[in-house]
């Protein structure tokens, strides 16, 4: 939330992940809490799927999985390009999650490394994946202060845009 604020994203910062406080997400989060990774990963391991995650990704637009659907004419589920404001919120979410899970082992390369080595990098919309990779690379190369200032300028300029080009 505070990192969103630093990027000028006040409304999105306040609304970020609010559904976590709903019973469908709060109860499994407590039940499967581990500290070093998301309770969603644990719930998936135990049950083979996560009701918490299905609830969460259906309500929070900063997750690329929200932007997936069946579209006429396509055989497979389509991953749509994320609107700019939610793509930026996703970048901030990744930085914050890396800090939470890595603790004192966190470095500014961590969000980029985690992302490019993930499977989601390969299965999500490729244009969105490239945008996120580019912005996390910018963090790794320039540090957090400069990166957040850059994200803020992108947000101000493109918050109502569906797409962005670098
Ligand atoms: Zn979320």
mmCIF file with all atom_site columns, C-alpha atoms and ligand atoms in Angstrom, residues 16-17 20 53 56 60 62-63 93, ligand 1:
data_model
loop_
_atom_site.group_PDB
_atom_site.id
_atom_site.type_symbol
_atom_site.label_atom_id
_atom_site.label_alt_id
_atom_site.label_comp_id
_atom_site.label_asym_id
_atom_site.label_entity_id
_atom_site.label_seq_id
_atom_site.pdbx_PDB_ins_code
_atom_site.Cartn_x
_atom_site.Cartn_y
_atom_site.Cartn_z
_atom_site.occupancy
_atom_site.B_iso_or_equiv
_atom_site.pdbx_formal_charge
_atom_site.auth_seq_id
_atom_site.auth_comp_id
_atom_site.auth_asym_id
_atom_site.auth_atom_id
_atom_site.pdbx_PDB_model_num
ATOM   1  C  CA  . UNK A 1 16 ? -5.027 -3.419  -3.039  1.00 0.00 ? 16 UNK A CA  1
ATOM   2  C  CA  . UNK A 1 17 ? -5.890 -6.992  -2.000  1.00 0.00 ? 17 UNK A CA  1
ATOM   3  C  CA  . UNK A 1 20 ? -8.008 -10.781 1.746   1.00 0.00 ? 20 UNK A CA  1
ATOM   4  C  CA  . UNK A 1 53 ? -6.653 -18.062 -4.777  1.00 0.00 ? 53 UNK A CA  1
ATOM   5  C  CA  . UNK A 1 56 ? -8.639 -13.682 -4.886  1.00 0.00 ? 56 UNK A CA  1
ATOM   6  C  CA  . UNK A 1 60 ? -8.080 -8.271  -7.912  1.00 0.00 ? 60 UNK A CA  1
ATOM   7  C  CA  . UNK A 1 62 ? -3.453 -6.533  -10.560 1.00 0.00 ? 62 UNK A CA  1
ATOM   8  C  CA  . UNK A 1 63 ? -3.181 -10.306 -11.053 1.00 0.00 ? 63 UNK A CA  1
ATOM   9  C  CA  . UNK A 1 93 ? 3.113  -6.240  -5.658  1.00 0.00 ? 93 UNK A CA  1
HETATM 10 ZN ZN1 . LIG B 2 .  ? -3.237 -9.852  -4.674  1.00 0.00 ? 1  LIG B ZN1 1
#
